[in-house]
Coordinates of C-alpha atoms in Angstrom, one line a residue:
Chain J
M5 CA 0.1 0.0 -0.2
A6 CA 1.1 3.9 -0.7
L7 CA 2.2 5.5 1.6
P8 CA 0.3 8.6 2.8
V9 CA 2.5 11.4 2.5
L10 CA 1.4 15.2 3.6
V11 CA 2.9 18.1 1.9
V12 CA 2.4 20.6 4.6
D13 CA 3.9 24.7 3.4
D14 CA 1.7 27.8 2.8
S15 CA 3.8 28.6 -0.3
G16 CA 2.4 26.5 -3.0
M17 CA 5.9 26.9 -4.1
S18 CA 7.9 25.5 -1.4
R19 CA 5.3 22.4 -2.1
K20 CA 6.0 21.9 -5.5
L21 CA 9.6 21.8 -5.2
T22 CA 9.2 19.5 -2.3
I23 CA 7.4 17.1 -3.7
R24 CA 9.9 17.1 -6.1
A25 CA 12.1 16.7 -4.8
L26 CA 10.9 13.1 -3.3
P27 CA 12.1 10.1 -4.9
K28 CA 10.7 9.0 -7.5
D29 CA 10.7 5.2 -7.4
W30 CA 8.7 6.0 -3.4
D31 CA 5.2 4.3 -3.3
I32 CA 3.5 7.3 -1.5
E33 CA 0.5 8.8 -2.2
I34 CA 0.3 12.6 -1.2
S35 CA -1.8 15.5 -0.3
Q36 CA -1.1 18.8 0.6
A37 CA -2.4 21.5 2.8
A38 CA -1.1 25.1 3.4
D39 CA -1.3 25.9 6.9
G40 CA -1.0 23.2 10.8
F41 CA -5.0 23.5 11.2
E42 CA -5.4 21.9 7.6
A43 CA -2.2 19.7 8.7
I44 CA -4.5 18.4 11.6
E45 CA -7.2 17.8 9.8
A46 CA -5.2 16.0 6.7
Y47 CA -3.5 13.5 10.3
H48 CA -7.4 13.0 11.2
Q49 CA -8.3 11.7 8.3
G50 CA -5.3 9.2 7.3
K51 CA -3.1 11.1 4.8
A52 CA 0.0 11.6 7.0
H53 CA 2.0 8.5 7.6
M54 CA 4.8 11.1 6.8
M55 CA 4.7 15.1 6.7
F56 CA 6.6 17.2 5.4
L57 CA 6.4 20.0 7.9
D58 CA 7.4 23.8 7.1
L59 CA 8.0 26.3 10.0
T60 CA 7.3 29.7 9.7
M61 CA 3.1 30.3 8.7
P62 CA 0.0 32.1 9.0
G63 CA -3.0 30.6 11.9
M64 CA -1.0 27.6 13.3
D65 CA 2.7 27.3 11.9
G66 CA 4.4 24.2 12.6
F67 CA 6.0 23.9 15.8
E68 CA 2.3 24.1 17.1
V69 CA 1.6 20.9 15.2
L70 CA 4.9 19.8 16.0
E71 CA 3.0 20.8 19.5
T72 CA -0.2 19.6 18.5
L73 CA 1.2 15.5 17.4
Q74 CA 2.9 15.2 20.9
K75 CA 0.5 16.4 22.8
E76 CA -2.3 14.6 21.7
G77 CA 0.0 11.3 21.1
L78 CA -0.3 11.3 17.4
D79 CA 2.1 8.7 15.0
C80 CA 3.5 10.6 12.2
F81 CA 6.9 11.0 11.2
V82 CA 7.9 14.2 10.5
I83 CA 10.4 15.9 8.5
V84 CA 10.6 19.9 9.2
V85 CA 11.1 22.2 5.8
S86 CA 12.3 25.1 6.5
A87 CA 14.6 28.7 6.2
D88 CA 14.5 29.2 9.4
V89 CA 18.4 28.5 9.8
Q90 CA 18.7 28.9 13.6
P91 CA 20.4 25.7 15.2
E92 CA 17.9 27.1 18.0
A93 CA 15.0 26.2 15.7
E94 CA 16.3 22.6 14.3
I95 CA 16.9 21.5 18.2
R96 CA 13.2 22.5 19.4
A97 CA 12.0 20.6 17.1
K98 CA 14.0 18.2 17.5
E99 CA 12.5 17.8 20.7
L100 CA 9.0 17.9 19.7
G101 CA 9.3 15.5 18.3
A102 CA 10.5 16.2 14.4
M103 CA 12.9 13.7 13.3
A104 CA 15.0 15.5 11.0
F105 CA 15.1 18.5 9.7
I106 CA 15.7 20.2 6.4
R107 CA 17.1 24.0 5.4
K108 CA 15.3 25.0 2.3
P109 CA 16.1 24.9 -0.4
I110 CA 15.5 21.6 -0.9
N111 CA 16.8 18.9 -2.7
T112 CA 16.6 15.2 -3.9
E113 CA 20.3 14.2 -2.7
I114 CA 19.5 15.7 1.6
V115 CA 16.1 13.7 1.0
T116 CA 17.2 10.3 -0.1
K117 CA 20.1 10.7 2.2
I118 CA 18.1 10.6 5.7
L119 CA 15.5 8.6 3.8
T120 CA 17.8 6.0 3.2
E121 CA 19.2 7.1 7.3
F122 CA 16.4 6.2 8.3
G123 CA 16.0 2.6 6.3
I124 CA 12.3 4.1 4.8
I125 CA 13.5 3.7 1.1
Chain Y
M19 CA 2.7 54.5 -15.1
S20 CA 0.4 52.0 -14.9
I21 CA 1.8 48.7 -13.1
Q22 CA 0.7 45.2 -14.1
P23 CA 0.8 43.4 -9.9
Y24 CA 1.9 40.2 -9.9
N25 CA -0.4 37.5 -10.4
E26 CA -0.3 34.4 -7.6
D27 CA 2.4 32.7 -9.0
Q28 CA 4.4 34.9 -8.8
R29 CA 3.9 37.0 -5.4
D30 CA 4.2 33.0 -3.7
A31 CA 7.0 32.7 -6.0
L32 CA 8.6 36.2 -4.0
Q33 CA 6.9 35.8 -1.0
E34 CA 9.1 32.3 -0.4
I35 CA 12.5 33.6 -2.1
T36 CA 11.7 36.4 0.8
N37 CA 10.7 33.7 3.3
I38 CA 14.0 32.2 2.6
A39 CA 16.9 35.8 2.7
M40 CA 14.4 36.4 6.0
G41 CA 15.9 33.1 7.0
Q42 CA 19.8 34.1 7.4
A43 CA 19.0 37.0 8.6
G44 CA 16.9 36.4 11.1
S45 CA 20.0 33.7 12.0
S46 CA 22.5 36.7 11.7
L47 CA 20.6 38.6 14.2
A48 CA 20.0 35.0 16.6
Q49 CA 23.9 35.0 16.5
L50 CA 24.3 38.3 17.6
L51 CA 22.1 39.0 20.5
D52 CA 22.3 35.1 21.2
V53 CA 18.9 34.7 21.7
F54 CA 16.0 33.4 19.3
V55 CA 14.5 34.9 17.0
I56 CA 10.9 34.3 15.8
L57 CA 10.2 35.1 11.9
S58 CA 7.2 36.2 10.6
V59 CA 5.5 35.4 7.2
P60 CA 7.0 38.0 4.5
R61 CA 4.2 39.9 2.9
V62 CA 4.8 41.4 -0.4
R63 CA 2.5 43.9 -2.2
I64 CA 2.3 46.5 -4.6
V65 CA 1.5 50.4 -3.7
G66 CA 0.9 53.7 -6.1
V67 CA 4.2 55.5 -3.7
E68 CA 1.3 58.3 -2.5
D69 CA 0.0 55.2 -0.5
V70 CA 3.3 53.6 0.9
P71 CA 3.3 55.6 4.3
D72 CA 0.4 54.1 5.1
A73 CA 1.2 50.5 4.2
V74 CA 4.0 51.1 6.4
A75 CA 2.6 52.6 9.2
E76 CA -0.2 49.7 8.5
M77 CA 2.2 46.9 9.5
V78 CA 4.3 48.7 12.4
D79 CA 2.2 47.7 15.9
D80 CA 3.3 50.1 18.0
P81 CA 3.8 53.2 15.4
E82 CA 3.9 55.9 18.5
E83 CA 7.5 56.6 18.4
V84 CA 10.1 54.4 15.4
T85 CA 13.8 55.0 15.1
A86 CA 15.0 53.9 10.7
V87 CA 17.8 53.0 9.6
R88 CA 18.6 53.2 5.7
Q89 CA 20.1 51.2 3.8
A90 CA 20.1 52.2 -0.5
F91 CA 20.4 49.0 -2.7
Y92 CA 21.2 49.3 -6.6
N93 CA 22.2 47.2 -9.3
K94 CA 19.3 45.1 -11.9
L95 CA 17.4 45.8 -9.2
R96 CA 17.1 49.5 -7.4
G97 CA 15.7 50.3 -4.2
E98 CA 15.5 51.5 -0.7
T99 CA 15.2 49.3 2.4
M100 CA 14.4 50.0 5.6
V101 CA 15.1 48.9 9.5
I102 CA 12.0 50.3 11.7
F103 CA 12.7 50.2 15.5
G104 CA 10.1 50.7 18.5
R105 CA 11.3 52.2 21.8
K106 CA 11.1 49.2 23.1
G107 CA 13.7 47.5 20.4
C108 CA 16.0 50.3 20.8
A109 CA 16.0 49.5 24.9
D110 CA 15.6 46.2 24.5
L111 CA 18.8 45.9 22.5
A112 CA 20.5 47.8 24.1
D113 CA 19.7 44.9 27.3
L114 CA 20.5 42.5 25.3
M115 CA 23.8 43.6 24.6
G116 CA 25.9 44.5 27.8
H117 CA 25.6 48.5 29.2
E118 CA 28.9 48.2 29.0
E119 CA 28.8 48.2 25.3
V120 CA 25.8 50.3 25.0
Q121 CA 26.6 53.6 27.7
N122 CA 25.7 56.2 25.6
S123 CA 23.3 57.6 22.3
E124 CA 25.5 57.4 20.0
D125 CA 26.7 53.8 21.5
E126 CA 22.6 53.0 20.3
E127 CA 22.4 54.6 17.5
E128 CA 25.9 52.2 16.4
L129 CA 23.9 49.9 16.8
L130 CA 21.1 49.9 15.4
L131 CA 23.6 50.6 11.6
D132 CA 25.2 47.6 12.9
V133 CA 22.1 45.4 12.8
T134 CA 20.0 47.4 10.0
N135 CA 24.0 46.1 8.4
I136 CA 23.5 42.9 9.3
L137 CA 19.5 42.1 8.9
V138 CA 19.7 44.2 5.1
G139 CA 22.8 42.3 4.2
A140 CA 21.6 39.2 4.5
V141 CA 18.5 39.8 3.0
L142 CA 20.1 41.3 0.2
N143 CA 22.1 37.4 -0.2
G144 CA 19.6 36.0 -0.4
L145 CA 17.7 37.5 -2.2
G146 CA 20.8 38.1 -4.7
E147 CA 21.6 34.4 -4.2
Q148 CA 18.8 33.1 -5.2
I149 CA 17.3 35.4 -8.5
E150 CA 21.0 35.9 -9.4
V151 CA 21.7 39.7 -8.8
E152 CA 24.1 40.4 -6.6
F153 CA 23.2 43.9 -4.9
G154 CA 25.1 46.3 -4.1
F155 CA 23.8 48.5 -1.0
S156 CA 24.9 52.3 1.0
P157 CA 25.9 52.3 4.8
P158 CA 22.8 52.4 7.0
A159 CA 21.7 55.8 7.8
I160 CA 19.6 57.1 10.2
M161 CA 16.4 58.3 9.2
A162 CA 14.4 59.4 11.8
M163 CA 15.0 58.9 15.4
N164 CA 11.9 59.3 18.3
T165 CA 9.3 59.8 15.3
P166 CA 5.9 59.3 15.1
I167 CA 5.8 56.5 11.9
E168 CA 3.7 58.5 9.4
K169 CA 7.0 61.2 10.0
V170 CA 9.5 59.1 9.3
L171 CA 8.4 58.5 5.3
I172 CA 6.9 61.1 2.9
S173 CA 5.9 59.7 -0.3
D174 CA 7.0 62.5 -2.7
Q175 CA 11.4 61.9 -1.6
L176 CA 10.4 58.5 -3.6
G177 CA 10.3 59.7 -7.0
W178 CA 8.2 56.9 -7.7
S179 CA 5.0 56.3 -9.3
H180 CA 4.6 53.0 -7.5
A181 CA 6.6 50.4 -5.4
L182 CA 6.7 47.0 -5.4
L183 CA 7.0 46.6 -1.0
I184 CA 8.1 43.6 1.2
E185 CA 7.8 42.9 5.0
V186 CA 8.9 40.7 7.7
N187 CA 9.4 41.9 11.0
F188 CA 11.4 39.9 13.6
S189 CA 10.6 39.1 17.3
L190 CA 12.5 38.0 20.1
E191 CA 11.0 35.7 22.3
E192 CA 10.0 36.9 26.3
R193 CA 11.2 39.9 25.1
G194 CA 9.3 42.7 23.2
F195 CA 11.5 43.7 21.5
K196 CA 10.1 43.7 17.4
C197 CA 12.2 45.0 14.9
Y198 CA 10.4 45.7 10.8
L199 CA 12.7 45.1 7.9
I200 CA 10.7 47.3 5.3
M201 CA 12.0 47.2 1.0
L202 CA 10.8 49.1 -1.2
M203 CA 11.2 48.8 -4.9
P204 CA 10.4 51.8 -7.8
E205 CA 8.7 50.5 -11.6
E206 CA 11.4 48.9 -13.3
S207 CA 12.3 47.2 -10.5
I208 CA 8.7 45.6 -10.6
D209 CA 9.1 44.4 -13.7
M210 CA 12.7 42.7 -13.0
M211 CA 11.7 40.3 -9.7
R212 CA 9.2 39.8 -12.4
Q213 CA 10.7 38.6 -14.8
S214 CA 13.7 36.5 -12.7
L215 CA 10.2 35.6 -11.2
D216 CA 9.2 34.3 -13.6
H217 CA 12.4 32.4 -14.8
I218 CA 12.8 30.5 -11.3
L219 CA 8.6 29.4 -11.6
E220 CA 9.6 28.3 -15.7
S221 CA 12.4 26.1 -13.6
F222 CA 9.8 23.8 -12.3

């Protein structure tokens, strides 16, 4: 069965770039969300076994998504994709349960490397 | 002269490349002050030049008395960058740097110039990298100190018909500090930027 992957970013361009950076032969079903609220909703619809998550978004931001997932004990493999390149941003995201942190702009090499490290592909 | 507004894709692309550039600026600020910087979602719009002062005033939460530092940039794209600090922001900065470093108003001015230079440099370099433009920029200069926001910028001074406004802000956790960075570009740069954005959008 295809893995449900959710790409969360307020920028449509950025979502496209992330989707384009995913390995071509990976059996997934991609959904998209433009903010944190949409992301949590999509999770509850079973569309996010894995999430590529932006941090800086209007409404509910990426940190709040991570907090919500953690608080509600939700099971989702989250990779943060962010322009926030402060080391502290990465530390915080990981403390909140993110498994990996990709600095924008994203590329296929880094995604493949992370997915391979975790034995996902 | 009428200006064609950006379409949704162009605005989205500009917002996203600004987001990446401001991330680098925020990181530089975080390093300087040894704090965590909270980034805003960039805002992008094109307005008639007569509406620029209002548009700028609208983004600043505490418009009573601000200090503004300007830095012009030029090359394929040209314009003005303004960094606006509220009164509290100035005091917070001095606090963070330590009072040994900032003892009088001269030190404070120098600190504001330094912070502006760091933010503007990082944002312009970050943007420039993505649209393949190398910017030249002027040294930062104080535009106004402790001045009501509506008096900081008088649209006649720009001598443009329209302006592209790109707005971001940086705030610090557990402190009132917030500063605003605004880029303004005139009509020919609006079109030049449009071409750069189309180029980025065509690449995928």
